[in-house]
Short mmCIF file of C-alpha atoms in Angstrom, two decimals:
data_model
loop_
_atom_site.label_atom_id
_atom_site.label_comp_id
_atom_site.label_asym_id
_atom_site.label_seq_id
_atom_site.Cartn_x
_atom_site.Cartn_y
_atom_site.Cartn_z
CA UNK A 28 -1.04 8.37 19.32
CA UNK A 29 -2.17 4.83 18.50
CA UNK A 30 0.41 2.44 17.12
CA UNK A 31 -1.40 2.35 13.78
CA UNK A 32 -1.38 5.91 12.44
CA UNK A 33 -0.07 9.40 13.11
CA UNK A 34 -0.39 12.72 11.36
CA UNK A 35 2.25 13.25 8.65
CA UNK A 36 5.51 14.85 9.68
CA UNK A 37 5.69 16.70 6.36
CA UNK A 38 3.22 17.60 3.59
CA UNK A 39 3.91 18.93 0.13
CA UNK A 40 3.03 19.09 -3.55
CA UNK A 41 5.42 18.63 -6.48
CA UNK A 42 4.76 20.11 -9.91
CA UNK A 43 5.27 17.75 -12.85
CA UNK A 44 6.53 18.75 -16.29
CA UNK A 45 3.01 19.01 -17.74
CA UNK A 46 1.90 21.38 -14.99
CA UNK A 47 -0.02 18.87 -12.90
CA UNK A 48 0.66 18.56 -9.16
CA UNK A 49 1.22 15.43 -7.11
CA UNK A 50 0.46 15.71 -3.40
CA UNK A 51 2.58 13.75 -0.94
CA UNK A 52 3.04 13.21 2.79
CA UNK A 53 5.99 11.89 4.80
CA UNK A 54 6.56 10.18 8.12
CA UNK A 55 9.80 9.29 9.87
CA UNK A 56 13.25 10.91 9.75
CA UNK A 57 13.91 13.20 6.81
CA UNK A 58 17.33 11.57 6.36
CA UNK A 59 15.94 8.04 6.60
CA UNK A 60 15.61 5.38 3.91
CA UNK A 61 12.85 6.52 1.51
CA UNK A 62 10.01 4.02 1.09
CA UNK A 63 7.18 4.85 -1.30
CA UNK A 64 3.60 3.96 -0.32
CA UNK A 65 0.92 3.40 -2.97
CA UNK A 66 -2.12 3.63 -0.68
CA UNK A 67 -5.43 1.82 -0.86
CA UNK A 68 -8.69 2.71 -2.57
CA UNK A 69 -9.83 6.31 -2.27
CA UNK A 70 -7.49 7.28 0.56
CA UNK A 71 -5.43 10.44 0.48
CA UNK A 72 -1.85 11.05 1.53
CA UNK A 73 -3.00 11.56 5.13
CA UNK A 74 -3.37 7.84 5.88
CA UNK A 75 0.05 6.31 6.44
CA UNK A 76 1.09 3.29 8.48
CA UNK A 77 3.71 2.22 10.97
CA UNK A 78 3.31 5.21 13.29
CA UNK A 79 5.41 3.51 15.97
CA UNK A 80 7.78 1.83 13.49
CA UNK A 81 9.14 4.30 10.93
CA UNK A 82 11.27 6.20 13.44
CA UNK A 83 12.64 2.99 14.95
CA UNK A 84 13.56 1.54 11.55
CA UNK A 85 14.88 4.79 10.09
CA UNK A 86 12.27 4.83 7.33
CA UNK A 87 11.22 7.98 5.52
CA UNK A 88 7.76 6.85 4.41
CA UNK A 89 6.44 8.81 1.41
CA UNK A 90 2.75 8.45 0.49
CA UNK A 91 1.55 9.93 -2.81
CA UNK A 92 -1.97 10.92 -3.82
CA UNK A 93 -2.78 9.32 -7.17
CA UNK A 94 -4.08 11.79 -9.77
CA UNK A 95 -7.53 13.11 -8.88
CA UNK A 96 -7.26 12.09 -5.24
CA UNK A 97 -6.54 14.54 -2.44
CA UNK A 98 -4.03 17.19 -3.46
CA UNK A 99 -3.11 15.65 -6.84
CA UNK A 100 -4.39 17.12 -10.10
CA UNK A 101 -6.83 14.89 -12.04
CA UNK A 102 -5.50 13.15 -15.14
CA UNK A 103 -8.49 11.85 -17.15
CA UNK A 104 -7.94 8.64 -19.07
CA UNK A 105 -4.64 7.89 -17.35
CA UNK A 106 -3.07 4.43 -17.53
CA UNK A 107 -0.83 2.38 -15.26
CA UNK A 108 2.11 3.47 -17.43
CA UNK A 109 1.12 7.11 -16.93
CA UNK A 110 1.14 6.61 -13.17
CA UNK A 111 4.54 4.93 -13.24
CA UNK A 112 5.82 7.85 -15.33
CA UNK A 113 4.48 10.33 -12.78
CA UNK A 114 6.23 8.49 -9.96
CA UNK A 115 9.49 8.26 -11.89
CA UNK A 116 9.38 12.02 -12.40
CA UNK A 117 8.43 12.71 -8.77
CA UNK A 118 11.29 10.59 -7.44
CA UNK A 119 13.75 12.36 -9.75
CA UNK A 120 12.50 15.83 -8.84
CA UNK A 121 12.78 15.05 -5.14
CA UNK A 122 16.15 13.29 -5.43
CA UNK A 123 14.93 9.97 -4.06
CA UNK A 124 16.27 7.57 -6.70
CA UNK A 125 15.00 3.99 -6.89
CA UNK A 126 13.14 3.16 -3.71
CA UNK A 127 11.49 0.23 -1.96
CA UNK A 128 7.74 0.37 -2.64
CA UNK A 129 4.72 -0.75 -0.62
CA UNK A 130 1.37 -1.32 -2.35
CA UNK A 131 -1.64 -1.75 -0.09
CA UNK A 132 -5.10 -2.87 -1.19
CA UNK A 133 -6.03 -1.07 -4.45
CA UNK A 134 -2.58 0.51 -4.46
CA UNK A 135 -1.04 -2.90 -5.18
CA UNK A 136 -1.42 -2.94 -8.99
CA UNK A 137 -0.04 0.61 -9.14
CA UNK A 138 2.96 -0.50 -7.09
CA UNK A 139 3.39 -3.51 -9.38
CA UNK A 140 3.31 -1.15 -12.36
CA UNK A 141 6.18 0.77 -10.75
CA UNK A 142 8.10 -2.47 -10.30
CA UNK A 143 7.67 -3.50 -13.94
CA UNK A 144 8.78 -0.01 -14.99
CA UNK A 145 12.05 -0.37 -13.06
CA UNK A 146 11.27 2.29 -10.49
CA UNK A 147 11.23 0.07 -7.39
CA UNK A 148 14.27 -1.48 -5.74
CA UNK A 149 12.04 -3.96 -3.90
CA UNK A 150 8.30 -4.37 -3.42
CA UNK A 151 5.87 -5.38 -0.69
CA UNK A 152 2.31 -6.15 -1.76
CA UNK A 153 0.23 -5.98 1.43
CA UNK A 154 -3.39 -7.18 1.35
CA UNK A 155 -3.21 -6.31 -2.31
CA UNK A 156 -6.08 -6.09 -4.77
CA UNK A 157 -5.42 -9.06 -7.04
CA UNK A 158 -6.01 -9.24 -10.80
CA UNK A 159 -9.56 -10.48 -10.42
CA UNK A 160 -10.18 -10.14 -14.16
CA UNK A 161 -7.70 -12.97 -14.78
CA UNK A 162 -9.61 -15.94 -16.27
CA UNK A 163 -8.19 -18.23 -13.58
CA UNK A 164 -10.41 -16.44 -11.03
CA UNK A 165 -13.68 -16.38 -12.99
CA UNK A 166 -15.27 -19.31 -11.15
CA UNK A 167 -14.06 -18.15 -7.73
CA UNK A 168 -15.65 -14.69 -7.71
CA UNK A 169 -18.97 -13.95 -6.01
CA UNK A 170 -21.72 -13.23 -8.53
CA UNK A 171 -21.88 -9.49 -7.76
CA UNK A 172 -18.13 -9.02 -8.15
CA UNK A 173 -18.01 -11.17 -11.27
CA UNK A 174 -20.72 -8.96 -12.74
CA UNK A 175 -18.65 -5.83 -12.08
CA UNK A 176 -15.58 -7.42 -13.66
CA UNK A 177 -17.57 -8.37 -16.75
CA UNK A 178 -19.14 -4.93 -16.94
CA UNK A 179 -15.72 -3.27 -16.72
CA UNK A 180 -14.35 -5.47 -19.50
CA UNK A 181 -17.33 -4.89 -21.79
CA UNK A 182 -17.77 -1.16 -21.19
CA UNK A 183 -14.89 0.52 -19.36
CA UNK A 184 -16.32 4.00 -19.85
CA UNK A 185 -19.70 2.94 -18.49
CA UNK A 186 -18.07 1.21 -15.54
CA UNK A 187 -16.05 4.34 -14.78
CA UNK A 188 -19.27 6.36 -14.82
CA UNK A 189 -20.82 3.86 -12.40
CA UNK A 190 -17.87 4.04 -9.98
CA UNK A 191 -18.02 7.84 -10.20
CA UNK A 192 -21.20 7.63 -8.13
CA UNK A 193 -19.32 6.43 -5.02
CA UNK A 194 -18.84 8.69 -2.01
CA UNK A 195 -16.62 8.73 1.06
CA UNK A 196 -19.52 7.61 3.21
CA UNK A 197 -20.36 4.74 0.87
CA UNK A 198 -16.74 3.58 0.93
CA UNK A 199 -16.60 3.73 4.72
CA UNK A 200 -19.83 1.74 5.05
CA UNK A 201 -18.70 -0.87 2.53
CA UNK A 202 -15.44 -1.46 4.41
CA UNK A 203 -17.19 -1.63 7.79
CA UNK A 204 -19.89 -3.99 6.50
CA UNK A 205 -17.51 -6.43 4.79
CA UNK A 206 -14.56 -6.63 7.19
CA UNK A 207 -14.00 -9.41 9.75
CA UNK A 208 -13.85 -8.59 13.45
CA UNK A 209 -10.04 -8.67 13.52
CA UNK A 210 -10.00 -5.79 11.01
CA UNK A 211 -12.84 -3.86 12.60
CA UNK A 212 -10.83 -3.75 15.83
CA UNK A 213 -8.29 -1.67 13.88
CA UNK A 214 -10.65 0.38 11.72
CA UNK A 215 -12.87 1.40 14.63
CA UNK A 216 -10.00 2.39 16.91
CA UNK A 217 -10.80 6.09 17.44
CA UNK A 218 -7.59 7.61 16.11
CA UNK A 219 -7.47 5.27 13.14
CA UNK A 220 -11.14 5.88 12.33
CA UNK A 221 -10.59 9.63 12.40
CA UNK A 222 -7.55 9.39 10.13
CA UNK A 223 -9.26 6.98 7.75
CA UNK A 224 -12.38 9.11 7.43
CA UNK A 225 -10.29 12.23 6.87
CA UNK A 226 -8.33 10.45 4.14
CA UNK A 227 -11.56 9.34 2.46
CA UNK A 228 -13.08 12.81 2.66
CA UNK A 229 -9.97 14.35 1.10
CA UNK A 230 -9.72 11.70 -1.60
CA UNK A 231 -13.34 12.29 -2.63
CA UNK A 232 -13.15 16.09 -2.30
CA UNK A 233 -13.22 16.50 -6.08
CA UNK A 234 -15.77 13.72 -6.54
CA UNK A 235 -15.17 10.06 -7.32
CA UNK A 236 -14.93 10.85 -11.04
CA UNK A 237 -11.73 12.81 -10.42
CA UNK A 238 -9.66 9.81 -9.35
CA UNK A 239 -11.29 6.86 -7.59
CA UNK A 240 -13.38 5.79 -10.57
CA UNK A 241 -10.39 5.63 -12.90
CA UNK A 242 -8.31 3.79 -10.28
CA UNK A 243 -11.04 1.18 -9.93
CA UNK A 244 -11.49 0.58 -13.65
CA UNK A 245 -7.74 0.10 -14.02
CA UNK A 246 -7.46 -2.22 -11.01
CA UNK A 247 -10.54 -4.26 -11.92
CA UNK A 248 -9.57 -4.80 -15.56
CA UNK A 249 -6.80 -6.91 -17.05
CA UNK A 250 -3.43 -5.55 -16.05
CA UNK A 251 -1.40 -4.53 -19.14
CA UNK A 252 2.02 -5.12 -17.59
CA UNK A 253 3.84 -8.45 -17.35
CA UNK A 254 4.42 -9.64 -13.81
CA UNK A 255 6.97 -12.14 -15.13
CA UNK A 256 9.25 -9.21 -16.05
CA UNK A 257 9.63 -8.02 -12.45
CA UNK A 258 13.26 -8.51 -11.47
CA UNK A 259 13.34 -7.00 -7.98
CA UNK A 260 12.57 -8.87 -4.72
CA UNK A 261 8.85 -9.04 -3.92
CA UNK A 262 7.06 -9.92 -0.67
CA UNK A 263 3.36 -10.78 -0.89
CA UNK A 264 1.49 -10.44 2.41
CA UNK A 265 -2.05 -11.61 3.15
CA UNK A 266 -3.99 -12.44 6.28
CA UNK A 267 -5.67 -15.82 6.13
CA UNK A 268 -8.99 -14.22 7.15
CA UNK A 269 -8.84 -11.61 4.39
CA UNK A 270 -11.69 -12.36 1.98
CA UNK A 271 -11.83 -9.03 0.15
CA UNK A 272 -8.57 -8.59 -1.76
CA UNK A 273 -7.67 -11.84 -3.48
CA UNK A 274 -9.69 -15.00 -4.20
CA UNK A 275 -6.78 -17.18 -3.04
CA UNK A 276 -4.86 -14.79 -0.74
CA UNK A 277 -2.17 -14.22 -3.32
CA UNK A 278 -1.26 -17.84 -4.07
CA UNK A 279 -1.64 -17.45 -7.85
CA UNK A 280 -0.11 -13.97 -7.79
CA UNK A 281 3.03 -15.33 -6.14
CA UNK A 282 3.54 -17.87 -8.93
CA UNK A 283 3.46 -15.11 -11.55
CA UNK A 284 6.32 -13.04 -10.09
CA UNK A 285 9.81 -14.57 -10.25
CA UNK A 286 11.21 -15.18 -6.77
CA UNK A 287 8.24 -13.70 -4.94
CA UNK A 288 7.88 -14.73 -1.29
CA UNK A 289 4.30 -15.18 -0.09
CA UNK A 290 3.58 -14.67 3.60
CA UNK A 291 0.18 -15.83 4.86
CA UNK A 292 -0.46 -14.56 8.38
CA UNK A 293 -2.70 -16.73 10.61
CA UNK A 294 -5.70 -15.17 12.37
CA UNK A 295 -5.26 -11.89 10.49
CA UNK A 296 -7.40 -10.05 7.95
CA UNK A 297 -6.91 -7.22 5.51
CA UNK A 298 -5.45 -4.72 7.98
CA UNK A 299 -1.91 -6.16 7.86
CA UNK A 300 -0.44 -2.87 6.70
CA UNK A 301 -1.16 -1.49 10.16
CA UNK A 302 -1.01 -4.56 12.40
CA UNK A 303 2.22 -5.93 10.89
CA UNK A 304 4.03 -2.76 9.83
CA UNK A 305 7.21 -3.72 11.67
CA UNK A 306 7.57 -7.06 9.88
CA UNK A 307 6.55 -5.64 6.49
CA UNK A 308 9.13 -2.83 6.59
CA UNK A 309 11.92 -4.93 8.10
CA UNK A 310 11.58 -7.55 5.36
CA UNK A 311 11.26 -4.92 2.63
CA UNK A 312 14.45 -3.14 3.70
CA UNK A 313 16.31 -6.42 3.96
CA UNK A 314 15.15 -7.52 0.52
CA UNK A 315 16.08 -4.13 -0.94
CA UNK A 316 19.55 -4.42 0.60
CA UNK A 317 19.37 -1.13 2.50
CA UNK A 318 19.97 -0.43 6.17
CA UNK A 319 16.96 0.71 8.14
CA UNK A 320 18.75 3.28 10.25
CA UNK A 321 18.37 7.05 10.39
CA UNK A 322 21.17 8.97 8.73
CA UNK A 323 21.09 7.09 5.42
CA UNK A 324 20.65 9.67 2.67
CA UNK A 325 18.07 9.29 -0.07
CA UNK A 326 20.69 8.96 -2.78
CA UNK A 327 22.07 5.83 -1.17
CA UNK A 328 18.93 3.85 -2.07
CA UNK A 329 19.57 4.06 -5.80
#
């Protein structure tokens, strides 16, 4: 086992009230402190983080497939509020209560939606996809990305159709082509690469139109929730060499969330979720006010 990833300890699906299923995976002790992971773009529940950390910190890491990805039933036309409602129901059905939440890459706005909905007890945004449609970023975006943002704003349905043409292989190649060497050292590590490719294959099993395309339109558009209304502690983590997730490595984002603490890691890129799992989880548990030791029951996080 590498220190970055491991196969899930537990896999399952939970049926929601409307008959849809949400797939999930868990790592760490079953009686540990539950921490919810909103994973990155087009990755299924199989790609966790902190393989050598969750047991030590007593964390029960729970990753959830967003609708249309992996084992979760598609939900056409869904919104951020719909996703937060799904997670609220999942946490209630599984007896997890309010939990600390981690949002990585494209999972960040979905995690922020959970925070604004009152589901999270604390939040860590790690190499998070920023709100690039915010007017403050217009001049900072590369021409190709700015064009996609404008296209999404003008024609969301057309943009979703465009993103529906993506594949697992295209996503893999895009990440490999655009990542700095410090990230490639993680992504190309054999066990990580196998886990990442498996997660992509599973996420795209129903086609990009089932989930990834909708995720991307939501993340790339204006976010409908108010960051200023978040009342729980928030950590914002970026590597200073990360050029793919935020035009300013979260500086503007941090000013929009009351009390948010921004942590800029020198000589690091966008793979912080795996290279700095220990620090991310330790700070998240501290900020949530829960003890990271095995034996804490799920109900005690509420």
